[in-house]
JSON list of C-alpha atoms in Angstrom, two decimals:
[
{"chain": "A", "resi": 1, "resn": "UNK", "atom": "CA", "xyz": [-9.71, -21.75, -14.15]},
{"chain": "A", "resi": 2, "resn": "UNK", "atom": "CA", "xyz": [-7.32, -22.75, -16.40]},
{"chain": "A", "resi": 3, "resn": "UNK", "atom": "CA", "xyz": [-3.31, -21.65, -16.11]},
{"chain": "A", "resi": 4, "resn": "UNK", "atom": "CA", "xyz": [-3.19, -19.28, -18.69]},
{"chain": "A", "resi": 5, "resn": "UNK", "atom": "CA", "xyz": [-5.85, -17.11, -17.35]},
{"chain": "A", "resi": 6, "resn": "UNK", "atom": "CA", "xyz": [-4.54, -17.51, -13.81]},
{"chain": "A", "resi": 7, "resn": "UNK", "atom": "CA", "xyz": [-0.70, -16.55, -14.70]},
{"chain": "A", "resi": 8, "resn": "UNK", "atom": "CA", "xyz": [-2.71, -13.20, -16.75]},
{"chain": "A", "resi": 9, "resn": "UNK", "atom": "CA", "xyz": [-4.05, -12.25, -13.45]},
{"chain": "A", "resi": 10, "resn": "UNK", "atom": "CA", "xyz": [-0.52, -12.71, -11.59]},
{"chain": "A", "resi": 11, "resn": "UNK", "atom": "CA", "xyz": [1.01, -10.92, -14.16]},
{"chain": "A", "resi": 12, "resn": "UNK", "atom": "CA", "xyz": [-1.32, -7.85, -14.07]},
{"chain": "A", "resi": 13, "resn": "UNK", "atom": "CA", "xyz": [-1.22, -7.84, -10.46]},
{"chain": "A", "resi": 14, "resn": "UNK", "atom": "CA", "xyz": [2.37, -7.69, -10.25]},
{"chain": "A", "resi": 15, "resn": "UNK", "atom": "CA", "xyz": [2.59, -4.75, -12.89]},
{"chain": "A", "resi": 16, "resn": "UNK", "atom": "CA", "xyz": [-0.29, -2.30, -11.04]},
{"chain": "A", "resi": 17, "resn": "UNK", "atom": "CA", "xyz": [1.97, -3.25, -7.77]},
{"chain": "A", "resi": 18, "resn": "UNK", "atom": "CA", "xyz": [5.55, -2.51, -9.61]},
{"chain": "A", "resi": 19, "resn": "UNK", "atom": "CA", "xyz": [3.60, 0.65, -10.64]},
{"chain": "A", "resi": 20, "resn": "UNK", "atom": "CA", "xyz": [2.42, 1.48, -7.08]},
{"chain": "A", "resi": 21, "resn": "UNK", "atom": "CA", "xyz": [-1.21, 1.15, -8.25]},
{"chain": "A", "resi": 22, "resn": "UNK", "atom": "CA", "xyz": [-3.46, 0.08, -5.47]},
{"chain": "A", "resi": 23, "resn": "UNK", "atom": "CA", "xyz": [-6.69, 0.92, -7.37]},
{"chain": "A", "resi": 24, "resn": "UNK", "atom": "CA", "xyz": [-5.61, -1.39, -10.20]},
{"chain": "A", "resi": 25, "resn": "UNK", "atom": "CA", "xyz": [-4.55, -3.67, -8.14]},
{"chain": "A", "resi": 26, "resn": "UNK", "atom": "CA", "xyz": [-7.74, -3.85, -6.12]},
{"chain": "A", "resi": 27, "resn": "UNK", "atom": "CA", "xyz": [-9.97, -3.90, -9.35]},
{"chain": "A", "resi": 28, "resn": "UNK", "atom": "CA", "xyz": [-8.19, -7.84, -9.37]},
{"chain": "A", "resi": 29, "resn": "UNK", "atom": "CA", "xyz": [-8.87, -8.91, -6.07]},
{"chain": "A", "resi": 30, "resn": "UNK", "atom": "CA", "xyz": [-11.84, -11.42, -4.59]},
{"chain": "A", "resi": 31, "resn": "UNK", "atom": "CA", "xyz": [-13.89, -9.33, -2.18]},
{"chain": "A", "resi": 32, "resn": "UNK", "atom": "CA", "xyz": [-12.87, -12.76, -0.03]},
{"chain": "A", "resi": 33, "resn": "UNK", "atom": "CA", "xyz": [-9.19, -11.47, -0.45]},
{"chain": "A", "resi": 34, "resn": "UNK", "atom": "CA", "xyz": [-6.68, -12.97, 2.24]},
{"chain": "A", "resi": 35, "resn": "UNK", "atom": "CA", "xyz": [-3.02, -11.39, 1.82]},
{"chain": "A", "resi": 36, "resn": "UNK", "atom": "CA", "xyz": [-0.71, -13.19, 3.79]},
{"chain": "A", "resi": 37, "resn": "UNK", "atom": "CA", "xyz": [3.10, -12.13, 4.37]},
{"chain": "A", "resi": 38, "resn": "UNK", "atom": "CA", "xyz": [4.95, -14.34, 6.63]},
{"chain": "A", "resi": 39, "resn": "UNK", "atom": "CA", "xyz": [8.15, -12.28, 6.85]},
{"chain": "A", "resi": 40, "resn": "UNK", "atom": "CA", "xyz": [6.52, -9.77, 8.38]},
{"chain": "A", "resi": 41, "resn": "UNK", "atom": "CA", "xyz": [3.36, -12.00, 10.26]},
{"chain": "A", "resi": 42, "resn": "UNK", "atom": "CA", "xyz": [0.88, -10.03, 8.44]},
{"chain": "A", "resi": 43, "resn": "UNK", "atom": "CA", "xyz": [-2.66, -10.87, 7.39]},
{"chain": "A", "resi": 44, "resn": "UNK", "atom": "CA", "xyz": [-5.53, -8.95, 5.73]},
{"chain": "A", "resi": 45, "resn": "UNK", "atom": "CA", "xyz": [-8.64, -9.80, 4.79]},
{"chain": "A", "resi": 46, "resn": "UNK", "atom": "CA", "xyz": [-11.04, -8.44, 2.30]},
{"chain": "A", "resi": 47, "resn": "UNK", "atom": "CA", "xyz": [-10.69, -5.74, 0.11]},
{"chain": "A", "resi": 48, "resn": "UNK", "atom": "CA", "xyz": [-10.70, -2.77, 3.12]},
{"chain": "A", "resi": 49, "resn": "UNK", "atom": "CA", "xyz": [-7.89, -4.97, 4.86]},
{"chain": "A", "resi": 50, "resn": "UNK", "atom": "CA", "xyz": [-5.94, -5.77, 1.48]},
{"chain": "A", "resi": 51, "resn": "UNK", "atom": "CA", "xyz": [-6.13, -2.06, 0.45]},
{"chain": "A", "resi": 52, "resn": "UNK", "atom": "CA", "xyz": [-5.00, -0.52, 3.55]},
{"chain": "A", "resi": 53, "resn": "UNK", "atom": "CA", "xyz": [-2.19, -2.99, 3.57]},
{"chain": "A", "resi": 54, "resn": "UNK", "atom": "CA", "xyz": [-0.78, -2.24, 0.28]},
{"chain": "A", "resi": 55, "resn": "UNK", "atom": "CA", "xyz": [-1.21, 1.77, 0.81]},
{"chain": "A", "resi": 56, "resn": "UNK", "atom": "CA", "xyz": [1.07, 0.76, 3.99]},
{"chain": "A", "resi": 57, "resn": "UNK", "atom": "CA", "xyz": [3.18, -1.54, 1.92]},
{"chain": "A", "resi": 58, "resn": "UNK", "atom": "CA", "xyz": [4.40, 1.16, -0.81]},
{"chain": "A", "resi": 59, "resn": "UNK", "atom": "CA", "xyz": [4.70, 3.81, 1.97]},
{"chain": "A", "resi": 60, "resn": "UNK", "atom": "CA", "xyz": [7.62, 1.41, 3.16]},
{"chain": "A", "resi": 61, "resn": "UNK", "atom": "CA", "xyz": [9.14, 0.09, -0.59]},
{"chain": "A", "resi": 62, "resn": "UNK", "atom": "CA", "xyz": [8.12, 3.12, -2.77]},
{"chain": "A", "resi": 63, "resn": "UNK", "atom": "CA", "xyz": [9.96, 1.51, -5.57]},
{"chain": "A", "resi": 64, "resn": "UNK", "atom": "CA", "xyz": [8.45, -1.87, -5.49]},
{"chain": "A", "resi": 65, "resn": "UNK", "atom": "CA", "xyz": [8.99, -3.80, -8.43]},
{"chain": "A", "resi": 66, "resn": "UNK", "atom": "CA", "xyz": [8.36, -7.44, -9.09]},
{"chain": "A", "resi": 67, "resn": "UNK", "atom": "CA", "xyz": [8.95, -9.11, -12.27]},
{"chain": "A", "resi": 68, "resn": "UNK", "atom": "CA", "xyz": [7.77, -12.65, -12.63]},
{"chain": "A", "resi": 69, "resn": "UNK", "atom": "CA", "xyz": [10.02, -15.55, -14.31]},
{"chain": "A", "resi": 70, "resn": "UNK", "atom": "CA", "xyz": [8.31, -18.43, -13.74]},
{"chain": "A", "resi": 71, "resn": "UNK", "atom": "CA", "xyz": [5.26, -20.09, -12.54]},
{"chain": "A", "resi": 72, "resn": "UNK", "atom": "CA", "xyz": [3.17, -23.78, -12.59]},
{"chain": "A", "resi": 73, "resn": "UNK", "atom": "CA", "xyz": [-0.13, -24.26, -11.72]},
{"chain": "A", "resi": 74, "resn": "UNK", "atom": "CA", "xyz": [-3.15, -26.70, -11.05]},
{"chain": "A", "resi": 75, "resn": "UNK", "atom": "CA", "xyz": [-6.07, -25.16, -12.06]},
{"chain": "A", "resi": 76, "resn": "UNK", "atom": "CA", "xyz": [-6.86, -24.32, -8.83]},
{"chain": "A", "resi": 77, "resn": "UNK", "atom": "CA", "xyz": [-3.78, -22.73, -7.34]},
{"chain": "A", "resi": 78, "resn": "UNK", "atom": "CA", "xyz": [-0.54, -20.86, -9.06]},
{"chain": "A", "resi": 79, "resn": "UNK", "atom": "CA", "xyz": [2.74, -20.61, -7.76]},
{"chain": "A", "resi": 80, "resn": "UNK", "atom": "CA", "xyz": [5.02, -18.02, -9.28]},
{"chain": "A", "resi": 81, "resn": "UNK", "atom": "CA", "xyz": [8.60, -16.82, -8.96]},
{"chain": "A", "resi": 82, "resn": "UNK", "atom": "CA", "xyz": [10.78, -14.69, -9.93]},
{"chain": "A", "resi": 83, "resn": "UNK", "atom": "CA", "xyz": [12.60, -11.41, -8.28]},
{"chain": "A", "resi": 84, "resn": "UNK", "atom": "CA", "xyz": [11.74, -8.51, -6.35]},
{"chain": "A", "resi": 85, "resn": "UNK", "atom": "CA", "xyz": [13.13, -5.47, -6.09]},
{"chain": "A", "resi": 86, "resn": "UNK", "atom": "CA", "xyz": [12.66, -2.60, -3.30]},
{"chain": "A", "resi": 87, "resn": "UNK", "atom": "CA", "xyz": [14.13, 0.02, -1.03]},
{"chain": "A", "resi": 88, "resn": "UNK", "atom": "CA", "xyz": [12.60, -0.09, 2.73]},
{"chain": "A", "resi": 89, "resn": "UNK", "atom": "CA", "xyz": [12.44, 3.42, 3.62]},
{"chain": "A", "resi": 90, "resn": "UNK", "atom": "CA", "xyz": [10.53, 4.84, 7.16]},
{"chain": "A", "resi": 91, "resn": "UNK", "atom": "CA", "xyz": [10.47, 3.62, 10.37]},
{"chain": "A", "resi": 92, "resn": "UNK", "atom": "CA", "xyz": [7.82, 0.84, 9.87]},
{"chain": "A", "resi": 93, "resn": "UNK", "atom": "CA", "xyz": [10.31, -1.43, 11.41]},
{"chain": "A", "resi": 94, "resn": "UNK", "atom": "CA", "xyz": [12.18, 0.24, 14.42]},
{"chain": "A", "resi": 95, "resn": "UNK", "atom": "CA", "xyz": [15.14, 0.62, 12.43]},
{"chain": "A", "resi": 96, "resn": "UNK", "atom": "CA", "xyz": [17.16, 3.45, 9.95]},
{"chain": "A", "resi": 97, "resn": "UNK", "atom": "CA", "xyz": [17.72, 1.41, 6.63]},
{"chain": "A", "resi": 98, "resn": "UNK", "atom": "CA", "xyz": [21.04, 2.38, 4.31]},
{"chain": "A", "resi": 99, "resn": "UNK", "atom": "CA", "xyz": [18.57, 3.55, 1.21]},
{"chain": "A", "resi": 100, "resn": "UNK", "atom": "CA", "xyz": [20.00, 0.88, -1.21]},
{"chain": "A", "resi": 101, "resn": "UNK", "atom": "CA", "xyz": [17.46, -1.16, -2.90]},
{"chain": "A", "resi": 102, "resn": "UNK", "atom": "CA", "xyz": [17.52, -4.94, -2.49]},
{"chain": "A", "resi": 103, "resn": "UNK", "atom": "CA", "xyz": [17.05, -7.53, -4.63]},
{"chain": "A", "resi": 104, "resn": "UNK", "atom": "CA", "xyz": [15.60, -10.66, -3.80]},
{"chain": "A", "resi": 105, "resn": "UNK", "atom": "CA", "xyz": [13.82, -14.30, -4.65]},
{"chain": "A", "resi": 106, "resn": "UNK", "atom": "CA", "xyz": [10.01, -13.74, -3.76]},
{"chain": "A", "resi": 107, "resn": "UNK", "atom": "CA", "xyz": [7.63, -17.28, -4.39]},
{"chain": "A", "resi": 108, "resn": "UNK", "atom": "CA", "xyz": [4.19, -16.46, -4.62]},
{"chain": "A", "resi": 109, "resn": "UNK", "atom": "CA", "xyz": [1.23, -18.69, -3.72]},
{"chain": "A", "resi": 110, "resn": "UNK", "atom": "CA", "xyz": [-1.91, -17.47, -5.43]},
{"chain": "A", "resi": 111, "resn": "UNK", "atom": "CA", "xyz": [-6.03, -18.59, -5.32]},
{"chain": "A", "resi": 112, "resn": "UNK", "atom": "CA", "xyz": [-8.52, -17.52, -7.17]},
{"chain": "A", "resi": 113, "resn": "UNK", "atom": "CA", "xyz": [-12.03, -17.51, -7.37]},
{"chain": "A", "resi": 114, "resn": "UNK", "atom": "CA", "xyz": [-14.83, -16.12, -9.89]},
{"chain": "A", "resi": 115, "resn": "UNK", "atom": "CA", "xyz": [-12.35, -15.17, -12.35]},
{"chain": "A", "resi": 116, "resn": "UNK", "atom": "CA", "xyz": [-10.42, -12.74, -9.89]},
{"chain": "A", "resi": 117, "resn": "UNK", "atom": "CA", "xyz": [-7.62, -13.28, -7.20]},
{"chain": "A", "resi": 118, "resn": "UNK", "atom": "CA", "xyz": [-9.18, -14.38, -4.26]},
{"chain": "A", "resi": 119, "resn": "UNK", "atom": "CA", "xyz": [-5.42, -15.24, -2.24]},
{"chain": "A", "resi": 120, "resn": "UNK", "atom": "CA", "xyz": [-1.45, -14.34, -2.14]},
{"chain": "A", "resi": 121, "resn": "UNK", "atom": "CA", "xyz": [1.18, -15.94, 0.12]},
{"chain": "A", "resi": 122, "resn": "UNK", "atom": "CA", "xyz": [4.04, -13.79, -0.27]},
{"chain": "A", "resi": 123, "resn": "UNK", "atom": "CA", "xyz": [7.05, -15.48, 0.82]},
{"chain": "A", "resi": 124, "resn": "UNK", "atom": "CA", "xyz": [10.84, -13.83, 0.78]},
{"chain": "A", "resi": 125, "resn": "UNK", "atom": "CA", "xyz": [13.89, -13.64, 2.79]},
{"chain": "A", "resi": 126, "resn": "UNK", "atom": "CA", "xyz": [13.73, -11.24, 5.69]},
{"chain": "A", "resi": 127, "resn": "UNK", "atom": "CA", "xyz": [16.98, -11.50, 6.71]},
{"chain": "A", "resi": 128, "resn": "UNK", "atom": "CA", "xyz": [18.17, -10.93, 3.12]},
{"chain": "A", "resi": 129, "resn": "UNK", "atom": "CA", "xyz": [16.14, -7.84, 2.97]},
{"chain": "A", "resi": 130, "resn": "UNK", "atom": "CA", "xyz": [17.65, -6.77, 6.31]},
{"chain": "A", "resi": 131, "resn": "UNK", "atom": "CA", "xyz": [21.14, -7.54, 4.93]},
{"chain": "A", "resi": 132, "resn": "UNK", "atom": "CA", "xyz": [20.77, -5.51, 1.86]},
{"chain": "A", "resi": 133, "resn": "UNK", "atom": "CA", "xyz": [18.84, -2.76, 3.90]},
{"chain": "A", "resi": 134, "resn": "UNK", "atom": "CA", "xyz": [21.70, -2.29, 6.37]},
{"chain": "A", "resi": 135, "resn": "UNK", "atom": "CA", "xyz": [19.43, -3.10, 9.45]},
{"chain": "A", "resi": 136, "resn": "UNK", "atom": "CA", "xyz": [19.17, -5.75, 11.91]},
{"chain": "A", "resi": 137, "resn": "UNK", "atom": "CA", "xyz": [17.19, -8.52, 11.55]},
{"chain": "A", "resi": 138, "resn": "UNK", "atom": "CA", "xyz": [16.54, -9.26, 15.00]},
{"chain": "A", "resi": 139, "resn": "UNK", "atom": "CA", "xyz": [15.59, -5.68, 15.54]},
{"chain": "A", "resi": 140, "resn": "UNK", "atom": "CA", "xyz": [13.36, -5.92, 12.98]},
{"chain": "A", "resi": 141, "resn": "UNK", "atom": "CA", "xyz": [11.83, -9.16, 13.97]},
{"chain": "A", "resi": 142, "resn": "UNK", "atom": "CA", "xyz": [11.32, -7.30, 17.54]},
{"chain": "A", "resi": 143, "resn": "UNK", "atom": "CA", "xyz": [9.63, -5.05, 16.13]},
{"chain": "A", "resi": 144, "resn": "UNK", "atom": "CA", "xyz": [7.38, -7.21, 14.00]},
{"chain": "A", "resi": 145, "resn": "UNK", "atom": "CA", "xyz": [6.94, -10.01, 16.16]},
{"chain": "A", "resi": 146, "resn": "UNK", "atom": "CA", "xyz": [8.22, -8.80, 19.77]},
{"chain": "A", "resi": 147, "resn": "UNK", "atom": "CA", "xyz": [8.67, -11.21, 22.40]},
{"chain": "A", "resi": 148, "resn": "UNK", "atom": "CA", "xyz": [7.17, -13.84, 19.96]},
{"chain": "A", "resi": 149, "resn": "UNK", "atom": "CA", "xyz": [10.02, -13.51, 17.84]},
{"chain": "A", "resi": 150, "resn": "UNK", "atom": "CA", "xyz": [12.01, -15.95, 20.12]},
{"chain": "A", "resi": 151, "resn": "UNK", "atom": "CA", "xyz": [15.31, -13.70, 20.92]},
{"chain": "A", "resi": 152, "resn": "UNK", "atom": "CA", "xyz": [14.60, -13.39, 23.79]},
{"chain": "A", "resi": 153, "resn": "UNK", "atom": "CA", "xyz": [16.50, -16.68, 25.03]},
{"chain": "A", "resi": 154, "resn": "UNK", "atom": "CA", "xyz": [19.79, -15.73, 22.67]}
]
């Protein structure tokens, strides 16, 4: 696939997510879509998996919005950046957030296959988030990650 077409489909993915769109954003994916978010350890597979995640996902950052600046590519694999911007809201992560939205780096690792998107790695600062978002980030990484989160031993 060549880059232009690849960066098209990053770019309309990230507008039907800025827009809170999951149906537009599912009408992009591979029905092999893997979603991974390491900040938070999380991993879905296929569209059922990847749809359920983002319905979760905007529950959490209703005003999501990611605007692209930059990207380079292979022809088999695109890696954007740019900024994100989002208030965590709910109690998703153990924790009573100060309502302010952050604003953050976000890199994005993206695959594709039969002309759709068939793979994100979304990679950002959790701690930053946390900072912004007035919460802890060990209690948040508790709460994603428990004993596996390796505070235990602080």
């Amino acid at each position: 696939m060549n880059g232009h077409r690849m960066f098209e489909l990053a770019q309309a993915l990230a507008v039907a997510k800025s827009r809170q769109d999951v149906p537009a954003a599912m009408k992009l994916f591979h029905q092999d879509m893997l979603l991974v978010t390491p900040a938070f350890g999380t991993t879905a597979r296929g569209l059922a998996q990847n749809e359920k995640a983002l319905t979760q996902f905007f529950i959490s950052f209703p005003d999501y919005n990611v605007v692209l600046q930059g990207h380079a590519g292979n022809g088999a694999t695109l890696i954007c950046w740019g900024t994100v911007q989002m208030t965590m809201t709910g109690d998703r992560f153990g924790v009573v957030p100060n309502g302010r939205r952050a604003e953050l780096p976000v890199f994005i690792q993206f695959a594709f296959k039969d002309d759709l998107i068939a793979g994100e790695r979304f990679f950002f600062d959790l701690s930053a988030l946390c900072a912004q978002s007035g919460v802890s980030t060990d209690a948040v990484r508790r709460k994603l990650f428990g004993d596996a989160a390796g505070l235990r031993n602080r």
